[in-house]
Coordinates of C-alpha atoms in Angstrom, one line a residue:
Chain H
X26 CA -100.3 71.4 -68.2
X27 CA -98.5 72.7 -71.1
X28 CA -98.1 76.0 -69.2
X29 CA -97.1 74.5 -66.1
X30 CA -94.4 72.4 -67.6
X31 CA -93.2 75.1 -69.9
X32 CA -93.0 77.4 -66.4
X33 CA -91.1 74.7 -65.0
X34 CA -88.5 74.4 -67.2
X35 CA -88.0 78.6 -66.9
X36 CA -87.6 78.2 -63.6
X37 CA -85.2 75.1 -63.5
X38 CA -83.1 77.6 -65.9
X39 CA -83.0 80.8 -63.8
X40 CA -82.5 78.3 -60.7
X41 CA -79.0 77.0 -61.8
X42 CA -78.2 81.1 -62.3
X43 CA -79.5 81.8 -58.6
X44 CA -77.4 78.9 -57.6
X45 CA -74.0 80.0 -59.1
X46 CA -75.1 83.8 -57.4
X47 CA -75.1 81.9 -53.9
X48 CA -73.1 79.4 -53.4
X49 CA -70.4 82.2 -53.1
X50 CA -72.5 84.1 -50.5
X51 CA -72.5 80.2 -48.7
X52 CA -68.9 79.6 -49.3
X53 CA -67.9 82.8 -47.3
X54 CA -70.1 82.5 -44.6
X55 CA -69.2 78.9 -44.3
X56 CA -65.4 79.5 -44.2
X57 CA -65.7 83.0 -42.3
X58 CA -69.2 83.5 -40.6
X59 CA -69.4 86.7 -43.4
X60 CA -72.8 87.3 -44.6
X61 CA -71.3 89.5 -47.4
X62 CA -74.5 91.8 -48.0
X63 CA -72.0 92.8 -51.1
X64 CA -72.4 89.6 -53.3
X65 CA -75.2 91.4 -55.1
X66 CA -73.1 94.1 -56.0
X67 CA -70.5 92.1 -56.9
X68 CA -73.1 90.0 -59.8
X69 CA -74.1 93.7 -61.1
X70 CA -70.2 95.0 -61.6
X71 CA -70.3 91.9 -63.5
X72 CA -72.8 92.4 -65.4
X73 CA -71.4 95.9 -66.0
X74 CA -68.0 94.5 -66.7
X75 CA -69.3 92.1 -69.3
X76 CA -71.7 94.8 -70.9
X77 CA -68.7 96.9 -71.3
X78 CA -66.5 94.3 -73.1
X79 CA -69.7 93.5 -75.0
X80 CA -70.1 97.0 -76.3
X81 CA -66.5 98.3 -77.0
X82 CA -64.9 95.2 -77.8
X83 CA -67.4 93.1 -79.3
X84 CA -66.6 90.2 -76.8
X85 CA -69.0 87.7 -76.1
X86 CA -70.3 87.7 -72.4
X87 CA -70.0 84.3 -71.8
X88 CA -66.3 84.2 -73.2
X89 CA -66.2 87.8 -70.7
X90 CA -66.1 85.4 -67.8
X91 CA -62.9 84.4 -68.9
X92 CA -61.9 88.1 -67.8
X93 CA -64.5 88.8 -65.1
X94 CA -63.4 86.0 -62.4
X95 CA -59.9 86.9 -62.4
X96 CA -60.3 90.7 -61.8
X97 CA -63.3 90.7 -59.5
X98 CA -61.5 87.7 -57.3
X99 CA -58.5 90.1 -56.8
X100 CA -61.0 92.9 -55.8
X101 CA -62.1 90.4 -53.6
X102 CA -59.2 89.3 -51.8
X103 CA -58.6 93.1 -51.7
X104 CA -62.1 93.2 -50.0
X105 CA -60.9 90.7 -47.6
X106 CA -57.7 92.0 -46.7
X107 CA -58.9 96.2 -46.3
X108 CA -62.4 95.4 -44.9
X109 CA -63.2 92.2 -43.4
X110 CA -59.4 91.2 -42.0
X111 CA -59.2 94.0 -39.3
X112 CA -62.7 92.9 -38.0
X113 CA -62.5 90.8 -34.8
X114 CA -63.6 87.4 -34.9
X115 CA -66.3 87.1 -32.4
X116 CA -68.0 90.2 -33.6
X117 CA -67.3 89.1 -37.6
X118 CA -70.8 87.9 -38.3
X119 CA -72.2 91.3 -37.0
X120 CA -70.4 93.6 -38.2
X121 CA -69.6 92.0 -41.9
X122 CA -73.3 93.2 -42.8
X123 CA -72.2 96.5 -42.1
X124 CA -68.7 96.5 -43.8
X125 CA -70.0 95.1 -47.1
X126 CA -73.3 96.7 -46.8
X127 CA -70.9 100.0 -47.1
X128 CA -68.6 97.9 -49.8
X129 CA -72.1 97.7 -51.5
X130 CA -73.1 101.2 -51.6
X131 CA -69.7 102.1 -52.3
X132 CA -69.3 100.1 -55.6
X133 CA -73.3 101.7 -56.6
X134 CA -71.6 104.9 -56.4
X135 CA -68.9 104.3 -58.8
X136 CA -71.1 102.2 -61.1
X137 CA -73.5 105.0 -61.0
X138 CA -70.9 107.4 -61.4
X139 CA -69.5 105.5 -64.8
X140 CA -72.6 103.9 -66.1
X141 CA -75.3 106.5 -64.6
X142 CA -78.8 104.5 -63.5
X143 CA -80.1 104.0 -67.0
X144 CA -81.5 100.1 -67.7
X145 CA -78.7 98.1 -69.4
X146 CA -78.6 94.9 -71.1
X147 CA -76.1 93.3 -72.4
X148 CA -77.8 92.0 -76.4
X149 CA -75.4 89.4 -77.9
X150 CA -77.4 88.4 -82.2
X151 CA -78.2 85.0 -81.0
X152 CA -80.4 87.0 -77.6
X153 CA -83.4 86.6 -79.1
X154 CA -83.1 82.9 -80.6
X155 CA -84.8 80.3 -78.6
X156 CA -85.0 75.8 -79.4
X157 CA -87.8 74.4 -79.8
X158 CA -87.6 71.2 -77.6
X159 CA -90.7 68.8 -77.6
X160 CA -92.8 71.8 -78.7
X161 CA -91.8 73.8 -75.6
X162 CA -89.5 77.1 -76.6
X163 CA -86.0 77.2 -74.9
X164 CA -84.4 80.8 -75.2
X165 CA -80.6 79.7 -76.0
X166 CA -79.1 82.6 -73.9
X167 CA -81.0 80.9 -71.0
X168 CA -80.0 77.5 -71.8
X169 CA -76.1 78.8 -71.9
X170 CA -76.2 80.4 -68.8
X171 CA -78.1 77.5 -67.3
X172 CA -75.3 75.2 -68.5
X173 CA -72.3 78.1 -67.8
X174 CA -73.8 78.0 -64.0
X175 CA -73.9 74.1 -63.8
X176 CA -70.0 74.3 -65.5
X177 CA -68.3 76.8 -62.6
X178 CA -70.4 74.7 -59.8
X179 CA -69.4 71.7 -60.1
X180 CA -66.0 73.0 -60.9
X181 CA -66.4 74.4 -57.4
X182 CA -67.7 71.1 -56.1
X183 CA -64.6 69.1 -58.0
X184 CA -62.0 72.0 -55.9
X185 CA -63.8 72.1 -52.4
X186 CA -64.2 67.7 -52.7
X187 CA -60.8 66.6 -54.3
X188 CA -58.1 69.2 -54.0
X189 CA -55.9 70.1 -50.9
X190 CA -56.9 73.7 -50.8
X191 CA -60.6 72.3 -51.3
X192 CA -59.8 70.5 -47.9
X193 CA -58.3 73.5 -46.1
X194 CA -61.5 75.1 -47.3
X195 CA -63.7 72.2 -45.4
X196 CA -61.2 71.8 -42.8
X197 CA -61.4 75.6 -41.6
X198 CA -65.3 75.5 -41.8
X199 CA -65.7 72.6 -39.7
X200 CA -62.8 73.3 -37.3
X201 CA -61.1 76.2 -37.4
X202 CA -58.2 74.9 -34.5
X203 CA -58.1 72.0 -35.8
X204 CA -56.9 73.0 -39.5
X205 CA -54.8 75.7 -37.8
X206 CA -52.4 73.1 -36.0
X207 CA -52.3 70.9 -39.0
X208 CA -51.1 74.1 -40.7
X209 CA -53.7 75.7 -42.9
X210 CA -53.3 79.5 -42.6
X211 CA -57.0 80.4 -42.3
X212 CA -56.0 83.9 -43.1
X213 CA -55.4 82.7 -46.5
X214 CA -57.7 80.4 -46.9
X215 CA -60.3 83.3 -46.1
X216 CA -58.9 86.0 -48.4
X217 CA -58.8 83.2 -51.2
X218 CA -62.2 81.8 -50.5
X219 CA -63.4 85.4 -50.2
X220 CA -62.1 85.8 -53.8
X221 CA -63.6 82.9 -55.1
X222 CA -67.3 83.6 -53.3
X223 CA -67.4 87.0 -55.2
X224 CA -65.9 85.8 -58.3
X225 CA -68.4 83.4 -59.1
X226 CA -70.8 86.1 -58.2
X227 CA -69.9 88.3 -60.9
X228 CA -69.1 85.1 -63.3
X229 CA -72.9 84.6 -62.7
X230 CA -73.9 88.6 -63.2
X231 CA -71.9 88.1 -66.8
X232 CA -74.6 85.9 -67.7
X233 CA -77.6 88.1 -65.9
X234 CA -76.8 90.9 -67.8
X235 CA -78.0 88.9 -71.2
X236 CA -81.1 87.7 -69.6
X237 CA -82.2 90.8 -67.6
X238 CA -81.7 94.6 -67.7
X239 CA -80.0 96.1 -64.8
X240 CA -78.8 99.9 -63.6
X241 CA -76.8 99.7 -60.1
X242 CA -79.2 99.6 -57.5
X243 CA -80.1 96.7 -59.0
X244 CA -78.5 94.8 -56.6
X245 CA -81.2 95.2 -53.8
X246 CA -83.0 93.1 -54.9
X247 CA -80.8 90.3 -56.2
X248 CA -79.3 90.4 -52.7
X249 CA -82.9 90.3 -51.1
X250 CA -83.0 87.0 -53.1
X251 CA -80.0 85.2 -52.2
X252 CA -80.0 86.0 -48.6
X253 CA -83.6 84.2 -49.2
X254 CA -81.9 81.2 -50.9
X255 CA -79.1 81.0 -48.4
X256 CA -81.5 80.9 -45.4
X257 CA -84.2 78.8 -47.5
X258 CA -81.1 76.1 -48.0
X259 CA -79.6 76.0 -44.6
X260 CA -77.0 78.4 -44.0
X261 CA -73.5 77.6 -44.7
X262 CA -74.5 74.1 -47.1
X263 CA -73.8 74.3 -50.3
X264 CA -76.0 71.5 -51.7
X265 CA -78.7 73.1 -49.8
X266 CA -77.9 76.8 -51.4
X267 CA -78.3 74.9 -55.0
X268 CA -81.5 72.9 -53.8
X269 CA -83.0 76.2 -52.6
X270 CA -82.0 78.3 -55.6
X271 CA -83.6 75.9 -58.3
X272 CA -86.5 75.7 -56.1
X273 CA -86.9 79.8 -55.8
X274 CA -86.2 79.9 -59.5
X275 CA -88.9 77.1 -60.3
X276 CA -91.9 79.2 -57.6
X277 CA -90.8 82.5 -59.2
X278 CA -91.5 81.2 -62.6
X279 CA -94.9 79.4 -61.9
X280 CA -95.9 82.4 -59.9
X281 CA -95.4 84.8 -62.8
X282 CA -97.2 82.4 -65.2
X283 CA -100.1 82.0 -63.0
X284 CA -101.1 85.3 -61.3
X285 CA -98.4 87.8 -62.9
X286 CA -95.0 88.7 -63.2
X287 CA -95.3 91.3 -60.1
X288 CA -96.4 89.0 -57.9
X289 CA -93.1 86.7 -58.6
X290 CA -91.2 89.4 -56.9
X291 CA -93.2 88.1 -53.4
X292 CA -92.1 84.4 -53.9
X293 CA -88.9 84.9 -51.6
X294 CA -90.9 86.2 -49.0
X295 CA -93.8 83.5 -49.1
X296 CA -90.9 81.2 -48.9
X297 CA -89.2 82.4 -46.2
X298 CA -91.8 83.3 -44.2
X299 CA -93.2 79.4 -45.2
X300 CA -89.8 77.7 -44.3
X301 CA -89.0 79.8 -41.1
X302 CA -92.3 78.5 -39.8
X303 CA -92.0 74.9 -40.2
X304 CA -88.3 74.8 -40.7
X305 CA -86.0 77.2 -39.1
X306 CA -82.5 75.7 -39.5
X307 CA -83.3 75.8 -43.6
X308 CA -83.8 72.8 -46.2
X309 CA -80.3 71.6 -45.2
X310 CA -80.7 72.5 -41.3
X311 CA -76.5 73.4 -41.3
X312 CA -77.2 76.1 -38.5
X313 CA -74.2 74.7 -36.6
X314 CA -70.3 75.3 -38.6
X315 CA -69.4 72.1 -40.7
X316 CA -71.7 71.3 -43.3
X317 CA -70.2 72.8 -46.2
Chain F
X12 CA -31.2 62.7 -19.5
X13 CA -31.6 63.3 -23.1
X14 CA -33.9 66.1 -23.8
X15 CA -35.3 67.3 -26.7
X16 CA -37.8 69.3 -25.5
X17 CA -37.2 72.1 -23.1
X18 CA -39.4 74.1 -20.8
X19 CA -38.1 77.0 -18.6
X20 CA -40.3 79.8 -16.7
X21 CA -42.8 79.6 -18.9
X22 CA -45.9 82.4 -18.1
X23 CA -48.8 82.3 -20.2
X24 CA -52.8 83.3 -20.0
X25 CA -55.7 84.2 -21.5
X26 CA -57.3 88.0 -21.4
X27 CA -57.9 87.9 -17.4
X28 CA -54.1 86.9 -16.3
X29 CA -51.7 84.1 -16.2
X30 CA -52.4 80.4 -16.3
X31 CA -49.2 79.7 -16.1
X32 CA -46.9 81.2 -14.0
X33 CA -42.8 79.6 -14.2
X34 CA -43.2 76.2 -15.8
X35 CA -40.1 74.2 -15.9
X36 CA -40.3 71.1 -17.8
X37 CA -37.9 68.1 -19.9
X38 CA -39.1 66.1 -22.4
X39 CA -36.8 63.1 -22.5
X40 CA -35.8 62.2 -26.1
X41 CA -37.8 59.1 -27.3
X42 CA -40.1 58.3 -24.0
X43 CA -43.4 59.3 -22.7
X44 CA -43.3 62.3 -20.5
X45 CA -47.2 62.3 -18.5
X46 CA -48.2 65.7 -17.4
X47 CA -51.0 65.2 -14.3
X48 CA -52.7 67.5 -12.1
X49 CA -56.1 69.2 -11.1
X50 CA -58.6 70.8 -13.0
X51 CA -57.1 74.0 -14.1
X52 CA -53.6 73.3 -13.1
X53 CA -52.5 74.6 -16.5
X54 CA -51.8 71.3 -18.1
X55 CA -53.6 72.0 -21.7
X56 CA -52.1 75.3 -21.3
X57 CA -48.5 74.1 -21.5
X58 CA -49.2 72.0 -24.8
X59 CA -51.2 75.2 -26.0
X60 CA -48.4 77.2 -25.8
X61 CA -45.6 75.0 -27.0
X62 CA -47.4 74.1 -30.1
X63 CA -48.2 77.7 -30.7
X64 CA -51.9 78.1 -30.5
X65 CA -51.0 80.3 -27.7
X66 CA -47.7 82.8 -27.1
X67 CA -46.3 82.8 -24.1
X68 CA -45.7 86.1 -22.1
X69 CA -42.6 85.3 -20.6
X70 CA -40.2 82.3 -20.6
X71 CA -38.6 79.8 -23.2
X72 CA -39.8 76.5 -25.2
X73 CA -36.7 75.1 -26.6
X74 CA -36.6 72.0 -29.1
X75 CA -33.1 70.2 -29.4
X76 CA -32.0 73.9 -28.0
X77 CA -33.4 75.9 -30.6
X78 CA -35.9 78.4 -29.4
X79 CA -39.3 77.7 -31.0
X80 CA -41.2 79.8 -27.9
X81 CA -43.5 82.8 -29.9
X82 CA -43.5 81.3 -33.6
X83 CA -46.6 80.3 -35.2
X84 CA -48.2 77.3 -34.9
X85 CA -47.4 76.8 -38.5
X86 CA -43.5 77.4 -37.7
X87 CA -43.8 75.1 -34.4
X88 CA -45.6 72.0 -37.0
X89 CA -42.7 72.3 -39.5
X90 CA -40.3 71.8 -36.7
X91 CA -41.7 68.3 -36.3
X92 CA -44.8 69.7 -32.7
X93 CA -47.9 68.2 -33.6
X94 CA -50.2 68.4 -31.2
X95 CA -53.3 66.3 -30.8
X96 CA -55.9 68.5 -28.6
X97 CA -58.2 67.1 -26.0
X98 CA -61.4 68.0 -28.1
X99 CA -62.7 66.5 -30.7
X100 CA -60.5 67.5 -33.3
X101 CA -61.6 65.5 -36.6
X102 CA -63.6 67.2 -39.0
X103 CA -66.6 65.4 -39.1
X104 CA -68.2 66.1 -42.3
X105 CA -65.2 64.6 -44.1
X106 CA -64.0 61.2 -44.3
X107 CA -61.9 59.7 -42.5
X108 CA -59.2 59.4 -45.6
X109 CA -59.6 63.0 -46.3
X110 CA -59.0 63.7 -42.5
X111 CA -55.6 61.8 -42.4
X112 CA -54.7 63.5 -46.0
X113 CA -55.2 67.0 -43.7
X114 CA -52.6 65.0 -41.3
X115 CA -50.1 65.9 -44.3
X116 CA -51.0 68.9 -45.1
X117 CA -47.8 71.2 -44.7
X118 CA -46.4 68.0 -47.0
X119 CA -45.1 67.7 -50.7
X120 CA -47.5 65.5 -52.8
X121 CA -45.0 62.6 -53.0
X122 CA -44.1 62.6 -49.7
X123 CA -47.9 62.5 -48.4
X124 CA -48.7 59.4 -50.6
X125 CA -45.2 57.7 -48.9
X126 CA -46.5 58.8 -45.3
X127 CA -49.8 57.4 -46.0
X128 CA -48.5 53.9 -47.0
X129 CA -47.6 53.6 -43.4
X130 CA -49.8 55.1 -41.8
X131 CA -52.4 52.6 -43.2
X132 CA -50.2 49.8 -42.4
X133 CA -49.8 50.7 -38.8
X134 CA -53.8 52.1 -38.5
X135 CA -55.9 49.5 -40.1
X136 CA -59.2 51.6 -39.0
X137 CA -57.7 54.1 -41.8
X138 CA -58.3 51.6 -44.5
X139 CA -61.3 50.2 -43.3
X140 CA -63.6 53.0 -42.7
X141 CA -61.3 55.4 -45.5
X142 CA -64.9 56.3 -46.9
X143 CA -66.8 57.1 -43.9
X144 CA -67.7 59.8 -42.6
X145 CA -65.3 60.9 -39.1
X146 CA -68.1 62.1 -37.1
X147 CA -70.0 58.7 -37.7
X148 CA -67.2 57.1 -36.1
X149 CA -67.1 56.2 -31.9
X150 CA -65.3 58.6 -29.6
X151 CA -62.3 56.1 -29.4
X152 CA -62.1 55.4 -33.0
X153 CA -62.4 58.9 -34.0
X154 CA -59.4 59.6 -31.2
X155 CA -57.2 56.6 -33.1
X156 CA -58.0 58.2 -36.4
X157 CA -56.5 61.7 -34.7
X158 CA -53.9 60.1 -33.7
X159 CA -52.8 58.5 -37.0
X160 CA -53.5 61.9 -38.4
X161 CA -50.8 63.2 -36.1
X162 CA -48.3 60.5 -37.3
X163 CA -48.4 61.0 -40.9
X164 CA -45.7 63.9 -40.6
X165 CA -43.4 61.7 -38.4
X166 CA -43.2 64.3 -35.7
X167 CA -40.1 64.9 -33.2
X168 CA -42.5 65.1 -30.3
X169 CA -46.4 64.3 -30.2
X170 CA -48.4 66.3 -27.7
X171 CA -51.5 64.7 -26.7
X172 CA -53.8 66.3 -24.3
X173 CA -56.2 63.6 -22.3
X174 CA -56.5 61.4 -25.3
X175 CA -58.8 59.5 -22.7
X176 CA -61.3 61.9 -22.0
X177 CA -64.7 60.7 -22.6
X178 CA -64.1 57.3 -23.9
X179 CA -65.1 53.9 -21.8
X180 CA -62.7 51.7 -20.7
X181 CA -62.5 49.5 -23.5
X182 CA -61.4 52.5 -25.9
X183 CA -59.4 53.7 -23.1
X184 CA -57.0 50.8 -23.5
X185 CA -56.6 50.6 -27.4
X186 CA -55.8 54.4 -27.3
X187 CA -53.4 54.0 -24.7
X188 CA -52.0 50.7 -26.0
X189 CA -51.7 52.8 -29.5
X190 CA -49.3 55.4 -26.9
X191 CA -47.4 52.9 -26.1
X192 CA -47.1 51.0 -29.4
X193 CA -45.7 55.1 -31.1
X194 CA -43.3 55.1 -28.1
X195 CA -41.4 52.0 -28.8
X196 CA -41.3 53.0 -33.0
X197 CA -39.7 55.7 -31.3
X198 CA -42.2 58.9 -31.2
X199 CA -41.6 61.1 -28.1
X200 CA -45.0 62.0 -25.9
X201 CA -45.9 64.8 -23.7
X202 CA -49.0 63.5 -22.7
X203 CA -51.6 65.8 -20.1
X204 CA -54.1 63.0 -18.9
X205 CA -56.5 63.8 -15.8
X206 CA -56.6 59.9 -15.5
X207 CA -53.2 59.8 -13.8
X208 CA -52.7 56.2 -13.5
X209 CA -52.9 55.1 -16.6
X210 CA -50.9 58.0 -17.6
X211 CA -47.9 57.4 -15.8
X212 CA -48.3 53.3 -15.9
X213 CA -47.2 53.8 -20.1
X214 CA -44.7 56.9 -19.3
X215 CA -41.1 56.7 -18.4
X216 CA -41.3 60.4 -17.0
X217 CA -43.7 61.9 -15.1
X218 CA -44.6 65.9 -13.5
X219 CA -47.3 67.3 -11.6
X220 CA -48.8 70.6 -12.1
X221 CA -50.8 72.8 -9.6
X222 CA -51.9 76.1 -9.9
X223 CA -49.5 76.8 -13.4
X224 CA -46.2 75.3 -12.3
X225 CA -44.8 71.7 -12.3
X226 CA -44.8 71.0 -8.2
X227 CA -43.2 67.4 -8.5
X228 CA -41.1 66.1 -11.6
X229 CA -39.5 62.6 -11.8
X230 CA -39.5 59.1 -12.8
X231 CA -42.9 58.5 -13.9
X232 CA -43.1 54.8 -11.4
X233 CA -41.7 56.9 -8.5
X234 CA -44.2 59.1 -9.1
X235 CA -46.7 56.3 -9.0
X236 CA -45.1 54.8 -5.9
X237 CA -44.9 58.3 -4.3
X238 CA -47.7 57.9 -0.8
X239 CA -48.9 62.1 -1.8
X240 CA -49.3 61.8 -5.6
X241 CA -51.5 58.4 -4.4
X242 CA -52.9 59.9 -2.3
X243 CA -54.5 63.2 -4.3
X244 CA -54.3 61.6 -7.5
X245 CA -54.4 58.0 -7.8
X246 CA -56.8 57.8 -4.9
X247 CA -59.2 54.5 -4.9
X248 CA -61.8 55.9 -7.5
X249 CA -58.4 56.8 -9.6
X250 CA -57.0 53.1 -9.1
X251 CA -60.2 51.5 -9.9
X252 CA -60.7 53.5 -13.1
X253 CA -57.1 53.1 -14.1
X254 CA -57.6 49.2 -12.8
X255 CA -60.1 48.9 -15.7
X256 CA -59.2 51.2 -17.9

């Protein structure tokens, strides 16, 4: 029991990270019908950027995130505006796998280029120090990135539910025409929501970088993973992406505490291969635009 | 006649050709201008174009003589064209408050919160179901939350395409009661409505379009009076729907 529970609550950690990885991968696919094969790319540049600030500056990676979601949402509205704008919209949702699988590879290169394919890992004096909490052991790196992912979602949630670009953002996903004639420019509304979905991708590889080693092919199988999530939660719904992530997160962990850490690698396909069976639409069942 | 809206030659398609093919139409200043006509006559076409969801390949749309024809639909909303469409236009995972606050979204901060005073004054479905969610709501409610979406930006000219479709008699009225109730604050209406009747019975002006181009254009109770409009579109099942509706 003591196993189990302590399994439980590694998996409720990594969850909240595999949530902040997604919801950007749901955000552009809700506002565009993008399934941005890039996003995992995007978590491992930063990841990279972080380890680099880490290592020549001596900044801390979660303060990095202060300087990680700025540059990589530019890249992305660049992204948007060079490689996803020109694509026609009823053959979008084809053809972005292509265009960012290439944005993926492309970004590999480079990282491979700068940071060859040796393991890094970003290793702040306080990686190692763990709680104890009701005689269960807490490592504090995981606890802040647990808490840093909870942070940026629901400042996500607070933008998307209260603000007015937050309703151009819902409006556009649940009727594009609609939010067209009561003047929302969908082009901007995509290149800034494509922004923000990568962003928070590499907000959330800032903090992967502390609690795994990664090289830049990394990224196949963190994307592997979220386009699990995604799927597992519905796509396009965001509460379902977060339901779906903690829930991966939680299986991974009992997994690798009961048969072995290997085998944790199979979870998302047991999952999928579970859900698609008995529920095709996902937790969240959004297979139709408008759920976000 | 006092016109503030101004159609001339208008041609306009999709990919295989033109829908429309030389519409001439007036919007009189302040009335109800009903746009009838069969299926595919071009009718949504019209308001597609002059609210901008859809450019024109030849021809003018003119408001108070200025030449708004080409623009984006953007430019064509801050000129005071809102246009409710004949689908379901709400967004239905929002409520219905945050689908009027989209009504003003081209608006200031401190103009929206003055808008929505009124607006909640003169819909009272806005207040009373502010927290539910639109697509929960019945087709004619939803249509009279649309339509108070429209009015939050105090538009020159509302266009409304068959804001009847689908809903039973009993909605029928309120929404075209609601028409007439904009009209006399003084919103002007190019309304497209298949159910010709009650169309023309709240319009002061009235046209009918066949094959893309307005074939008959006059007062909208001559129209009604006229024995070849009754005849191919107020026919019995028309007057008996209209009759209830």
């Amino acid at each position: 029991m003591r196993l189990f529970v302590q399994a439980v609550i590694l998996g409720l950690l990594a969850g909240g990270v595999y949530a902040l990885m997604a919801s950007g991968l749901t955000l552009a696919f809700g506002i565009m019908r993008v399934i941005n094969v890039a996003q995992g790319v995007m978590i491992i540049l930063g990841a990279y950027v972080s380890y680099t600030l880490f290592t020549h500056f001596g900044v801390d990676p979660f303060l990095s995130v202060l300087f990680v979601v700025p540059v990589v949402f530019v890249l992305g509205v660049v992204i948007e505006l060079v490689f996803i704008r020109p694509l026609r919209p009823s053959e979008r949702e084809e053809l972005s796998l292509l265009v960012t699988w290439a944005v993926a590879l492309g970004i590999e290169g480079v990282l491979g280029l700068v940071y060859s394919t040796t393991y890094r890992s970003t290793i702040p004096s306080y990686a190692n120090a763990a709680w104890r909490i009701g005689g269960f052991a807490v490592l504090q790196v995981q606890v802040y990135a647990f808490g840093l992912s909870v942070v940026i979602l629901a400042v996500l949630g607070v933008v998307l539910a209260k603000t007015r670009f937050g309703r151009a953002v819902r409006g556009t996903v649940q009727n594009p025409a609609s939010a067209a004639l009561l003047g929302v420019d969908e082009r901007k509304v995509a290149a800034i929501g494509f922004g923000l979905s990568v962003a928070t991708a590499a907000a959330a590889g800032a903090v992967y970088g502390v609690v795994t080693p990664f090289n830049p092919g990394s990224h196949y199988d963190l994307i592997s993973l979220l386009l699990t999530i995604i799927v597992l939660g519905g796509m396009g719904s965001l509460p379902g992406t977060v339901v779906a992530a903690v829930l991966m997160g939680v299986s991974q962990a009992l997994l690798a505490t009961y048969i072995s850490p290997t085998s944790a690698k199979l979870t998302f396909f047991i999952l999928l291969i579970g859900i698609l069976v008995v529920r095709p639409q996902g937790l969240f069942g959004a297979v139709e635009r408008g759920k976000l | 006649m006092d016109v503030v809206l101004s159609i001339r030659g208008l041609f306009a398609g999709y990919d295989r050709g033109d829908i429309l093919r030389g519409v001439d139409l007036d919007v009189e200043r302040g009335g109800v201008t009903c746009v009838i006509g069969p299926n595919g006559a071009g009718k949504s076409t019209v308001l597609k174009v002059v609210s901008g969801l859809l450019r024109p390949r030849a021809g003018d749309v003119a408001l108070d003589g200025e030449r708004i024809s080409g623009r984006s639909a953007r430019q064509i909303l801050d000129h005071g064209v809102v246009h409710v469409p004949q689908e379901r236009s709400l967004f239905p995972s929002m409520s219905v408050w945050d689908n009027v606050l989209m009504g003003g979204y081209v608006l200031s901060r401190a103009a929206l919160r003055r808008r929505i005073d009124e607006i909640v004054s003169r819909f009272p479905i806005v207040r009373e179901r502010r927290r539910e969610r639109a697509g929960s709501l019945s087709g004619g409610e939803q249509k009279l939350v649309e339509i108070a979406r429209a009015m939050i930006l105090e538009p020159r000219v509302v266009l409304m395409d068959e804001p009847s479709m689908g809903l039973d008699p009993k909605a029928r009225r309120v929404v075209f009661a609601t028409i007439r109730q904009l009209n006399d604050a003084g919103a002007t209406v190019l309304l497209v409505e298949q159910n010709a009747r009650s169309g023309l019975e709240i319009a002061g002006r009235g046209a009918v379009m066949e094959t893309g181009a307005v074939r008959l254009e006059g007062v909208a109770r001559d129209l009604l009076d006229n024995p070849e409009v009754a005849r191919l579109y107020l026919g019995s099942a028309a007057r008996s729907l209209g009759d209830r509706g």
